[in-house]
Amino acid sequence: MLAWAGFLTIGVILALLLSNRVAAVVALAGVPVLFALIAGFGPAEIGGFVTDGLKGVSGVAVMFIFAIIYFGVMRDAGLFDPIIKRIVRWAGNAPVTITVATTALAMVAHLDGAGATTFLITIPAMLPLFDRIGMSRLTLSVCVGLGAGTMNLLPWGGPTARAAATTEVPVNDLWVPLIPAQIVGIIVALGIAWFLGLREQKRLSFNIQVPSEEASVRVGAGRTEHSASAGAAGSGHDPEMQGSNISELGEEDAILRRPKLLWVNAVLTIAVLAALVTGLSKPELIFVVAVIIALVINYPGLKIQTSRIESHATGAMLMATTLLAAGVFLGIMEGTEMIDAMAKAAAGRIPDQAAPMLPLIVGVLGVPLSLVFGPDAYYFGILPVLNTLGAVHGVPAIEIAQASILGQETVGFPISPLTGSFYLLVGLAGVDIGKHIRAMFGWAWLVSVVMVAVALLTGVITLGGAA
């Protein structure tokens, strides 16, 4: 009963999110409450589950609010203008070069293995460029997701560390044999970024060539994903586009720029990121302090500070409410033990004759499974059961683990509603959750399958076990 309730809960949520029928908050919070009631849990029990779930995400929600405000203030002050100008000077107005540069930047930023940090570094830097040239924000979120996903195999990344803990194999023993597959995955991700840039270039060229009145209709219709706040909450508000000439600023933007404080803001931002990476303090405290310093330095005075906060408040609050709704979802799924029941049921459905093929099966299904199971649920719930099943048929546990980390919550984490950083990705990019999943799913799965194929060719994954 619990397993079915769990699968139905996630299935309905995904259906609602992918079809854009309701706001993300409604799906993430409403559906789990409904199915928990159907499963026989009382309001008092569900309230306890929700409280536990909210405790788990409250700190992250605070961090997201102040992170969005902080990077919004930095954008207002013009911190990212030099970065944009350098990229444009290098890439011109070529979307192909911009998408490849975006993906590469995400890869470099993800060297610390933290998805949140990657998104906080990459998206605020590249978003103004995408907007001003008129490129799709969905292309931005896909490129950043692919860059971060291929690098998430690193041994200090969450999935690989979890797999090592579950399998009791040294983390380097898992990762080192997969380096060739990861390198190929990186190349494929950059190739996809090139293709997406080429597609954007053709779209923008077409829009430029059509008559002005019709072009405005086409451009407006093609940018429904450019929602400054919809990525977190699934709304459809389109931000104002600023034109293709990035050297021109509106009067309001020009007034807010603080060119004399560029290096001060740069040092502050580097300090913030360093504090995040080194774990100097909790992220929420780091960003609270950073927002205070940024506002005092750049915009002294009650009136202008209030206006800056208000200008970014909508996106920040929609982001926070979505994350809190995700806390409700996770709290209910874990508190009712639906996740555990789902893990056991999924593993129990694998026929004995398919067991020797487990590494290939879990490798190929890694990205789709990221939509259903979060990293903890999979690596601590399902993977031990799969390892036990594989052992009966002579399949080494290390192969099942290695196959898992080629997709499950690595390349798949940027499309997984079960990870907190996913909401940061779509929220910062300002894209709709369902549209982002649809746009990235196929590309992420392609990268994962290619890496699995390389692992097969290099002998890391074998077929048939010891039988």
Short mmCIF file of N, CA and C in Angstrom, two decimals, residues 52-129:
data_model
loop_
_atom_site.label_atom_id
_atom_site.label_comp_id
_atom_site.label_asym_id
_atom_site.label_seq_id
_atom_site.Cartn_x
_atom_site.Cartn_y
_atom_site.Cartn_z
N ASP A 52 8.96 18.03 10.35
CA ASP A 52 10.31 17.47 10.16
C ASP A 52 10.86 17.85 8.79
N GLY A 53 10.00 17.79 7.79
CA GLY A 53 10.46 18.13 6.45
C GLY A 53 10.85 19.59 6.33
N LEU A 54 10.07 20.47 6.94
CA LEU A 54 10.38 21.90 6.89
C LEU A 54 11.66 22.23 7.63
N LYS A 55 11.91 21.51 8.72
CA LYS A 55 13.17 21.73 9.44
C LYS A 55 14.37 21.43 8.54
N GLY A 56 14.20 20.44 7.68
CA GLY A 56 15.31 20.05 6.82
C GLY A 56 15.62 21.05 5.72
N VAL A 57 14.64 21.88 5.34
CA VAL A 57 14.85 22.81 4.23
C VAL A 57 14.82 24.27 4.64
N SER A 58 14.50 24.55 5.90
CA SER A 58 14.34 25.94 6.33
C SER A 58 15.63 26.73 6.14
N GLY A 59 16.76 26.13 6.53
CA GLY A 59 18.03 26.83 6.37
C GLY A 59 18.36 27.08 4.91
N VAL A 60 18.07 26.10 4.06
CA VAL A 60 18.34 26.25 2.64
C VAL A 60 17.43 27.32 2.04
N ALA A 61 16.17 27.36 2.49
CA ALA A 61 15.24 28.36 1.99
C ALA A 61 15.73 29.77 2.32
N VAL A 62 16.21 29.94 3.55
CA VAL A 62 16.76 31.25 3.94
C VAL A 62 17.96 31.60 3.07
N MET A 63 18.82 30.61 2.83
CA MET A 63 19.98 30.85 1.99
C MET A 63 19.55 31.29 0.60
N PHE A 64 18.55 30.59 0.02
CA PHE A 64 18.10 30.93 -1.31
C PHE A 64 17.57 32.36 -1.37
N ILE A 65 16.78 32.76 -0.38
CA ILE A 65 16.21 34.11 -0.36
C ILE A 65 17.33 35.15 -0.40
N PHE A 66 18.28 35.01 0.49
CA PHE A 66 19.33 36.02 0.58
C PHE A 66 20.35 35.89 -0.55
N ALA A 67 20.52 34.67 -1.08
CA ALA A 67 21.42 34.50 -2.23
C ALA A 67 20.86 35.21 -3.45
N ILE A 68 19.56 35.06 -3.68
CA ILE A 68 18.92 35.72 -4.82
C ILE A 68 19.02 37.23 -4.67
N ILE A 69 18.76 37.73 -3.47
CA ILE A 69 18.86 39.18 -3.23
C ILE A 69 20.30 39.64 -3.42
N TYR A 70 21.25 38.87 -2.89
CA TYR A 70 22.66 39.28 -2.98
C TYR A 70 23.11 39.39 -4.43
N PHE A 71 22.88 38.33 -5.20
CA PHE A 71 23.34 38.36 -6.59
C PHE A 71 22.52 39.34 -7.42
N GLY A 72 21.28 39.59 -7.01
CA GLY A 72 20.51 40.63 -7.67
C GLY A 72 21.12 42.01 -7.43
N VAL A 73 21.55 42.26 -6.20
CA VAL A 73 22.20 43.53 -5.89
C VAL A 73 23.52 43.65 -6.64
N MET A 74 24.27 42.57 -6.72
CA MET A 74 25.54 42.59 -7.45
C MET A 74 25.31 42.86 -8.93
N ARG A 75 24.23 42.31 -9.46
CA ARG A 75 23.90 42.57 -10.87
C ARG A 75 23.51 44.03 -11.05
N ASP A 76 22.71 44.56 -10.12
CA ASP A 76 22.32 45.97 -10.18
C ASP A 76 23.55 46.87 -10.16
N ALA A 77 24.53 46.52 -9.33
CA ALA A 77 25.73 47.34 -9.18
C ALA A 77 26.69 47.20 -10.36
N GLY A 78 26.46 46.21 -11.22
CA GLY A 78 27.28 46.06 -12.42
C GLY A 78 28.47 45.14 -12.27
N LEU A 79 28.45 44.27 -11.25
CA LEU A 79 29.60 43.39 -11.03
C LEU A 79 29.86 42.49 -12.23
N PHE A 80 28.80 42.02 -12.88
CA PHE A 80 28.96 41.05 -13.96
C PHE A 80 29.15 41.69 -15.33
N ASP A 81 29.06 43.01 -15.41
CA ASP A 81 29.23 43.69 -16.69
C ASP A 81 30.58 43.39 -17.35
N PRO A 82 31.70 43.45 -16.61
CA PRO A 82 33.00 43.15 -17.24
C PRO A 82 33.07 41.71 -17.75
N ILE A 83 32.47 40.77 -16.98
CA ILE A 83 32.48 39.37 -17.42
C ILE A 83 31.72 39.23 -18.73
N ILE A 84 30.55 39.86 -18.77
CA ILE A 84 29.73 39.80 -19.97
C ILE A 84 30.46 40.42 -21.15
N LYS A 85 31.09 41.57 -20.93
CA LYS A 85 31.79 42.25 -22.01
C LYS A 85 32.95 41.41 -22.54
N ARG A 86 33.67 40.75 -21.63
CA ARG A 86 34.79 39.91 -22.07
C ARG A 86 34.29 38.73 -22.89
N ILE A 87 33.20 38.11 -22.43
CA ILE A 87 32.65 36.98 -23.16
C ILE A 87 32.15 37.42 -24.53
N VAL A 88 31.48 38.57 -24.55
CA VAL A 88 30.97 39.08 -25.83
C VAL A 88 32.11 39.45 -26.76
N ARG A 89 33.17 40.02 -26.18
CA ARG A 89 34.34 40.38 -27.00
C ARG A 89 34.96 39.12 -27.60
N TRP A 90 34.92 38.04 -26.83
CA TRP A 90 35.47 36.77 -27.31
C TRP A 90 34.50 36.07 -28.25
N ALA A 91 33.21 36.10 -27.89
CA ALA A 91 32.23 35.35 -28.66
C ALA A 91 31.43 36.22 -29.62
N GLY A 92 31.54 37.53 -29.49
CA GLY A 92 30.71 38.41 -30.29
C GLY A 92 29.26 38.19 -29.93
N ASN A 93 28.42 38.10 -30.92
CA ASN A 93 27.02 37.79 -30.71
C ASN A 93 26.72 36.35 -31.12
N ALA A 94 27.73 35.49 -31.05
CA ALA A 94 27.57 34.11 -31.51
C ALA A 94 27.03 33.24 -30.39
N PRO A 95 25.77 32.85 -30.47
CA PRO A 95 25.19 31.99 -29.43
C PRO A 95 25.95 30.68 -29.25
N VAL A 96 26.55 30.17 -30.32
CA VAL A 96 27.29 28.90 -30.23
C VAL A 96 28.42 29.02 -29.22
N THR A 97 29.20 30.08 -29.33
CA THR A 97 30.31 30.27 -28.41
C THR A 97 29.82 30.53 -27.00
N ILE A 98 28.72 31.24 -26.88
CA ILE A 98 28.17 31.57 -25.56
C ILE A 98 27.69 30.32 -24.84
N THR A 99 27.00 29.42 -25.54
CA THR A 99 26.51 28.21 -24.90
C THR A 99 27.66 27.29 -24.49
N VAL A 100 28.67 27.19 -25.34
CA VAL A 100 29.83 26.36 -24.99
C VAL A 100 30.56 26.97 -23.79
N ALA A 101 30.71 28.29 -23.77
CA ALA A 101 31.37 28.96 -22.65
C ALA A 101 30.57 28.78 -21.37
N THR A 102 29.27 28.82 -21.46
CA THR A 102 28.41 28.63 -20.29
C THR A 102 28.59 27.23 -19.71
N THR A 103 28.59 26.23 -20.56
CA THR A 103 28.75 24.85 -20.11
C THR A 103 30.13 24.65 -19.49
N ALA A 104 31.16 25.20 -20.12
CA ALA A 104 32.51 25.08 -19.59
C ALA A 104 32.65 25.78 -18.25
N LEU A 105 32.02 26.95 -18.11
CA LEU A 105 32.06 27.68 -16.85
C LEU A 105 31.40 26.87 -15.74
N ALA A 106 30.28 26.22 -16.05
CA ALA A 106 29.60 25.38 -15.06
C ALA A 106 30.49 24.21 -14.64
N MET A 107 31.22 23.64 -15.59
CA MET A 107 32.12 22.54 -15.27
C MET A 107 33.22 22.99 -14.32
N VAL A 108 33.80 24.13 -14.60
CA VAL A 108 34.87 24.65 -13.74
C VAL A 108 34.31 24.99 -12.36
N ALA A 109 33.14 25.62 -12.34
CA ALA A 109 32.54 26.01 -11.07
C ALA A 109 32.16 24.79 -10.22
N HIS A 110 31.92 23.65 -10.87
CA HIS A 110 31.49 22.46 -10.14
C HIS A 110 32.65 21.60 -9.67
N LEU A 111 33.84 22.12 -9.76
CA LEU A 111 34.99 21.36 -9.28
C LEU A 111 34.92 21.08 -7.78
N ASP A 112 34.14 21.91 -7.05
CA ASP A 112 33.99 21.65 -5.61
C ASP A 112 32.89 20.64 -5.34
N GLY A 113 32.17 20.20 -6.39
CA GLY A 113 31.15 19.18 -6.23
C GLY A 113 29.83 19.67 -5.67
N ALA A 114 29.68 20.98 -5.46
CA ALA A 114 28.46 21.52 -4.86
C ALA A 114 27.58 22.15 -5.93
N GLY A 115 26.42 21.57 -6.16
CA GLY A 115 25.53 22.08 -7.18
C GLY A 115 25.07 23.50 -6.90
N ALA A 116 24.74 23.79 -5.64
CA ALA A 116 24.26 25.12 -5.29
C ALA A 116 25.31 26.18 -5.62
N THR A 117 26.55 25.91 -5.25
CA THR A 117 27.63 26.87 -5.53
C THR A 117 27.80 27.06 -7.04
N THR A 118 27.73 25.98 -7.79
CA THR A 118 27.87 26.06 -9.24
C THR A 118 26.81 26.97 -9.85
N PHE A 119 25.58 26.77 -9.43
CA PHE A 119 24.49 27.56 -9.99
C PHE A 119 24.59 29.02 -9.54
N LEU A 120 25.03 29.23 -8.30
CA LEU A 120 25.15 30.60 -7.79
C LEU A 120 26.27 31.36 -8.50
N ILE A 121 27.27 30.63 -8.98
CA ILE A 121 28.37 31.28 -9.70
C ILE A 121 28.01 31.50 -11.17
N THR A 122 27.50 30.47 -11.81
CA THR A 122 27.35 30.47 -13.26
C THR A 122 26.14 31.26 -13.75
N ILE A 123 24.99 31.01 -13.16
CA ILE A 123 23.77 31.60 -13.70
C ILE A 123 23.72 33.12 -13.56
N PRO A 124 24.02 33.68 -12.38
CA PRO A 124 23.98 35.15 -12.31
C PRO A 124 24.97 35.83 -13.26
N ALA A 125 26.08 35.16 -13.56
CA ALA A 125 27.06 35.75 -14.47
C ALA A 125 26.59 35.70 -15.92
N MET A 126 25.89 34.62 -16.30
CA MET A 126 25.54 34.43 -17.70
C MET A 126 24.13 34.89 -18.05
N LEU A 127 23.27 34.97 -17.07
CA LEU A 127 21.87 35.31 -17.34
C LEU A 127 21.69 36.66 -18.04
N PRO A 128 22.38 37.72 -17.59
CA PRO A 128 22.20 39.01 -18.29
C PRO A 128 22.60 38.94 -19.76
N LEU A 129 23.64 38.17 -20.06
CA LEU A 129 24.09 38.03 -21.44
C LEU A 129 23.03 37.33 -22.27
#
